[in-house]
């Protein structure tokens, strides 16, 4: 088994789930401080990550999901609902 750094797990989850990643999913991956890692991706790496109410699950209380809009490889055109991919 290859162990990944927590920030790499967060990156992979965001990139692999265009509908967003619920906070509970980060907890299932044993990443309790995912908010700090999302902050790092936003402010140090320049990723565009939306914070939205979770519509992926039926939570008893209000929960949030985090949806990747754009990183260095992916750009989701929110207005058109299309995904544009490119590599540098």
Backbone as ProteinMPNN parsed JSONL, in Angstrom:
{"seq_chain_A": "XXXXXXXXXXXXXXXXXXXXXXXXXXXXXXXXXXXXXXXXXXXXXXXXXXXXXXXXXXXXXXXXXXXXXXXXXXXXXXXXXXXXXXXX", "coords_chain_A": {"N_chain_A": [[0.834, -1.177, 0.0], [0.569, 2.157, -0.897], [1.27, 5.085, 0.77], [-0.252, 8.216, 0.818], [0.34, 11.734, 1.002], [-1.742, 13.84, 2.998], [-2.642, 16.178, 1.691], [-2.372, 15.451, -0.954], [-4.291, 13.459, -1.157], [-6.599, 14.985, -0.781], [-6.422, 16.627, -3.074], [-6.69, 14.655, -5.091], [-9.26, 13.613, -4.546], [-10.862, 15.906, -5.036], [-10.296, 16.341, -7.765], [-11.21, 14.0, -8.923], [-13.942, 13.986, -8.526], [-16.23, 15.648, -9.936], [-18.737, 16.661, -9.167], [-18.405, 17.468, -6.639], [-17.053, 17.189, -3.262], [-18.071, 15.953, -0.286], [-17.78, 17.131, 3.076], [-17.897, 15.028, 4.904], [-16.817, 12.919, 3.501], [-14.105, 13.511, 3.388], [-13.56, 13.125, 6.077], [-14.031, 10.376, 6.253], [-11.788, 9.525, 4.958], [-9.901, 9.92, 6.834], [-9.052, 12.585, 7.246], [-9.229, 14.971, 9.146], [-8.712, 17.714, 9.316], [-9.282, 18.963, 6.892], [-10.117, 21.429, 5.952], [-8.033, 23.27, 6.306], [-6.238, 22.297, 4.438], [-7.646, 22.675, 2.068], [-7.7, 25.439, 2.125], [-4.948, 25.937, 1.743], [-4.65, 24.928, -0.893], [-6.278, 26.735, -2.253], [-5.131, 29.304, -1.682], [-2.333, 29.134, -1.824], [-1.73, 27.513, -3.97], [-3.401, 28.389, -5.933], [-5.848, 27.261, -6.7], [-9.245, 27.13, -7.738], [-11.863, 26.676, -5.776], [-15.084, 25.853, -4.983], [-17.364, 26.394, -2.288], [-20.165, 24.791, -1.209], [-23.575, 24.032, -0.27], [-24.155, 20.691, 0.721], [-25.501, 18.451, -1.544], [-25.278, 15.877, -2.074], [-25.736, 13.877, -0.299], [-28.146, 12.812, 2.185], [-28.197, 14.634, 4.702], [-28.696, 15.114, 8.223], [-28.192, 17.522, 9.372], [-27.074, 20.771, 8.209], [-24.604, 20.476, 5.837], [-21.45, 20.907, 4.146], [-20.121, 20.822, 0.802], [-17.236, 20.597, -1.278], [-16.221, 21.866, -4.284], [-14.277, 21.477, -7.115], [-13.386, 24.02, -9.269], [-11.355, 25.025, -10.911], [-7.989, 24.046, -11.533], [-4.455, 23.628, -12.026], [-4.65, 21.923, -14.16], [-7.305, 21.383, -14.833], [-10.35, 22.883, -15.885], [-13.464, 23.72, -15.093], [-16.198, 24.751, -16.81], [-18.498, 26.485, -15.435], [-20.765, 27.903, -16.223], [-21.574, 26.738, -18.62], [-21.681, 24.114, -17.982], [-19.721, 22.363, -18.776], [-16.693, 20.481, -19.035], [-13.416, 21.448, -19.38], [-10.309, 20.337, -20.347], [-6.804, 20.596, -20.053], [-3.258, 20.467, -20.5], [-0.189, 21.746, -19.266]], "CA_chain_A": [[0.0, 0.0, 0.0], [1.311, 3.412, -0.975], [0.672, 6.124, 1.593], [-0.223, 9.527, 0.191], [0.196, 12.867, 1.901], [-3.149, 14.231, 3.083], [-2.977, 17.168, 0.67], [-2.5, 14.727, -2.219], [-5.593, 12.79, -1.117], [-7.587, 16.039, -1.012], [-6.323, 16.969, -4.503], [-7.239, 13.562, -5.893], [-10.71, 13.566, -4.336], [-11.467, 17.037, -5.75], [-10.136, 16.149, -9.209], [-11.954, 12.818, -9.368], [-15.365, 14.127, -8.221], [-16.647, 16.958, -10.45], [-19.941, 17.133, -8.475], [-17.976, 17.948, -5.337], [-16.687, 16.234, -2.216], [-18.68, 16.299, 1.0], [-16.861, 17.117, 4.202], [-17.901, 13.707, 5.543], [-15.93, 12.037, 2.727], [-12.746, 13.773, 3.876], [-13.45, 12.468, 7.379], [-13.915, 8.936, 5.991], [-10.399, 9.302, 4.525], [-9.075, 10.27, 7.989], [-8.492, 13.918, 7.064], [-10.114, 15.812, 9.949], [-8.417, 19.14, 9.137], [-9.289, 19.185, 5.443], [-10.327, 22.856, 5.676], [-6.715, 23.894, 6.179], [-5.632, 21.85, 3.177], [-8.377, 23.382, 1.01], [-7.182, 26.811, 2.187], [-3.636, 25.91, 1.097], [-4.841, 24.785, -2.339], [-6.85, 27.989, -2.764], [-4.321, 30.505, -1.506], [-0.922, 28.931, -2.167], [-1.63, 26.839, -5.267], [-4.247, 29.1, -6.89], [-6.999, 26.475, -7.129], [-10.568, 27.716, -7.547], [-12.68, 25.643, -5.134], [-16.349, 26.396, -4.481], [-17.972, 25.809, -1.09], [-21.609, 24.756, -1.469], [-24.334, 23.101, 0.559], [-24.059, 19.332, 0.187], [-26.701, 17.829, -2.104], [-24.856, 14.527, -2.452], [-26.234, 12.966, 0.728], [-29.262, 13.334, 2.974], [-27.683, 14.909, 6.044], [-29.664, 15.612, 9.199], [-27.842, 18.927, 9.572], [-26.499, 21.394, 7.017], [-23.208, 20.122, 5.604], [-20.897, 21.522, 2.946], [-19.275, 20.08, -0.13], [-16.213, 21.418, -1.907], [-16.214, 21.489, -5.7], [-13.175, 22.056, -7.878], [-13.735, 24.771, -10.464], [-10.176, 25.043, -11.772], [-6.638, 23.913, -10.994], [-3.508, 23.817, -13.117], [-4.944, 20.992, -15.256], [-8.736, 21.258, -15.088], [-11.166, 24.083, -15.784], [-14.866, 23.403, -15.292], [-16.965, 25.925, -17.202], [-19.717, 26.375, -14.644], [-21.881, 28.469, -16.957], [-21.999, 25.83, -19.676], [-21.735, 22.757, -17.474], [-18.77, 21.554, -19.521], [-15.365, 20.372, -18.472], [-12.341, 21.663, -20.332], [-9.037, 19.852, -19.798], [-5.597, 20.926, -20.788], [-2.028, 20.292, -19.744], [0.802, 22.77, -19.546]], "C_chain_A": [[0.879, 1.24, 0.0], [0.567, 4.451, -0.138], [0.834, 7.464, 0.889], [-0.294, 10.593, 1.271], [-1.267, 13.306, 1.877], [-3.521, 15.239, 2.0], [-3.136, 16.509, -0.697], [-3.82, 13.969, -2.293], [-6.695, 13.804, -1.394], [-7.593, 16.432, -2.482], [-7.012, 15.912, -5.36], [-8.759, 13.471, -5.757], [-11.409, 14.689, -5.101], [-11.411, 16.839, -7.256], [-10.996, 15.006, -9.741], [-13.471, 12.934, -9.19], [-15.879, 15.496, -8.653], [-17.922, 17.512, -9.808], [-19.627, 17.648, -7.074], [-17.685, 16.817, -4.366], [-17.256, 16.756, -0.903], [-17.613, 16.251, 2.098], [-16.789, 15.767, 4.886], [-16.995, 12.716, 4.805], [-14.476, 12.257, 3.148], [-12.536, 13.09, 5.224], [-13.317, 10.955, 7.227], [-12.507, 8.561, 5.538], [-9.405, 9.736, 5.609], [-8.336, 11.592, 7.793], [-9.394, 14.896, 7.825], [-9.897, 17.309, 9.749], [-8.338, 19.493, 7.66], [-9.458, 20.655, 5.081], [-9.014, 23.604, 5.498], [-6.037, 23.526, 4.877], [-6.323, 22.503, 1.982], [-7.92, 24.835, 0.961], [-5.823, 26.9, 1.489], [-3.775, 25.813, -0.413], [-5.371, 26.08, -2.95], [-5.823, 29.117, -2.79], [-2.851, 30.341, -1.877], [-0.754, 28.306, -3.549], [-2.515, 27.475, -6.333], [-5.444, 28.315, -7.406], [-8.283, 27.239, -6.839], [-11.479, 26.602, -7.046], [-13.913, 26.308, -4.54], [-16.774, 25.655, -3.22], [-19.48, 25.935, -1.254], [-22.287, 23.843, -0.451], [-24.314, 21.726, -0.089], [-25.428, 18.842, -0.269], [-26.404, 16.396, -2.542], [-25.417, 13.464, -1.512], [-27.429, 13.598, 1.419], [-28.798, 13.486, 4.419], [-28.813, 15.388, 6.949], [-29.436, 17.098, 9.468], [-27.199, 19.454, 8.3], [-25.006, 21.067, 6.935], [-22.75, 20.758, 4.302], [-20.158, 20.513, 2.097], [-18.329, 21.094, -0.76], [-16.065, 20.93, -3.337], [-15.112, 22.24, -6.417], [-13.723, 22.748, -9.119], [-12.557, 24.75, -11.428], [-8.914, 24.812, -10.95], [-5.684, 24.079, -12.161], [-3.776, 22.914, -14.319], [-6.401, 21.0, -15.699], [-9.401, 22.63, -14.983], [-12.602, 23.681, -16.1], [-15.592, 24.696, -15.641], [-18.338, 25.812, -16.55], [-20.928, 26.863, -15.43], [-22.433, 27.514, -18.013], [-22.147, 24.395, -19.191], [-20.789, 21.82, -18.202], [-17.444, 21.512, -18.769], [-14.35, 20.545, -19.581], [-11.049, 21.205, -19.689], [-7.904, 20.285, -20.682], [-4.406, 20.657, -19.901], [-1.033, 21.356, -20.174], [2.09, 22.155, -19.992]], "O_chain_A": [[1.812, 1.357, 0.794], [-0.631, 4.663, -0.325], [1.921, 7.804, 0.422], [-0.906, 10.392, 2.32], [-1.948, 13.163, 0.862], [-4.616, 15.158, 1.444], [-3.945, 16.956, -1.51], [-4.406, 13.849, -3.369], [-7.621, 13.524, -2.155], [-8.661, 16.56, -3.08], [-7.813, 16.232, -6.238], [-9.461, 13.274, -6.748], [-12.433, 14.456, -5.743], [-12.38, 17.139, -7.953], [-11.455, 15.048, -10.883], [-14.211, 12.068, -9.656], [-15.96, 16.411, -7.833], [-18.172, 18.715, -9.892], [-20.499, 18.202, -6.405], [-18.018, 15.657, -4.608], [-16.948, 17.869, -0.476], [-16.681, 15.448, 2.053], [-15.735, 15.39, 5.398], [-16.468, 11.784, 5.412], [-13.706, 11.302, 3.253], [-11.466, 12.541, 5.487], [-12.58, 10.318, 7.979], [-12.078, 7.42, 5.71], [-8.216, 9.899, 5.338], [-7.156, 11.713, 8.125], [-10.227, 15.572, 7.221], [-10.811, 18.097, 9.99], [-7.447, 20.225, 7.229], [-8.998, 21.089, 4.025], [-8.902, 24.474, 4.635], [-5.341, 24.346, 4.278], [-5.671, 22.846, 0.996], [-7.768, 25.402, -0.121], [-5.577, 27.835, 0.727], [-3.096, 26.534, -1.144], [-4.957, 26.471, -4.041], [-5.666, 29.8, -3.802], [-2.191, 31.324, -2.213], [0.25, 28.542, -4.221], [-2.397, 27.14, -7.511], [-6.003, 28.663, -8.446], [-8.395, 27.914, -5.816], [-11.827, 25.692, -7.798], [-13.809, 27.207, -3.705], [-16.571, 24.447, -3.096], [-20.01, 27.034, -1.416], [-21.642, 22.986, 0.152], [-24.442, 21.608, -1.308], [-26.386, 18.818, 0.503], [-27.175, 15.785, -3.282], [-25.554, 12.299, -1.885], [-27.691, 14.789, 1.252], [-28.979, 12.591, 5.246], [-29.775, 15.997, 6.481], [-30.378, 17.837, 9.757], [-26.823, 18.681, 7.419], [-24.247, 21.352, 7.861], [-23.57, 21.107, 3.453], [-19.644, 19.505, 2.582], [-18.598, 22.296, -0.769], [-15.818, 19.75, -3.584], [-15.018, 23.465, -6.343], [-14.435, 22.14, -9.919], [-12.729, 24.49, -12.619], [-8.78, 25.308, -9.832], [-6.073, 24.625, -13.194], [-3.192, 23.115, -15.384], [-6.694, 20.654, -16.844], [-9.064, 23.432, -14.113], [-12.92, 23.341, -17.239], [-15.598, 25.636, -14.847], [-19.225, 25.125, -17.057], [-22.01, 26.288, -15.311], [-23.639, 27.495, -18.263], [-22.68, 23.549, -19.91], [-21.024, 20.612, -18.245], [-17.129, 22.399, -17.975], [-14.416, 19.865, -20.605], [-10.723, 21.645, -18.587], [-8.028, 20.335, -21.906], [-4.534, 20.622, -18.678], [-1.047, 21.807, -21.319], [3.05, 22.871, -20.275]]}, "name": "protein", "num_of_chains": 1, "seq": "XXXXXXXXXXXXXXXXXXXXXXXXXXXXXXXXXXXXXXXXXXXXXXXXXXXXXXXXXXXXXXXXXXXXXXXXXXXXXXXXXXXXXXXX"}
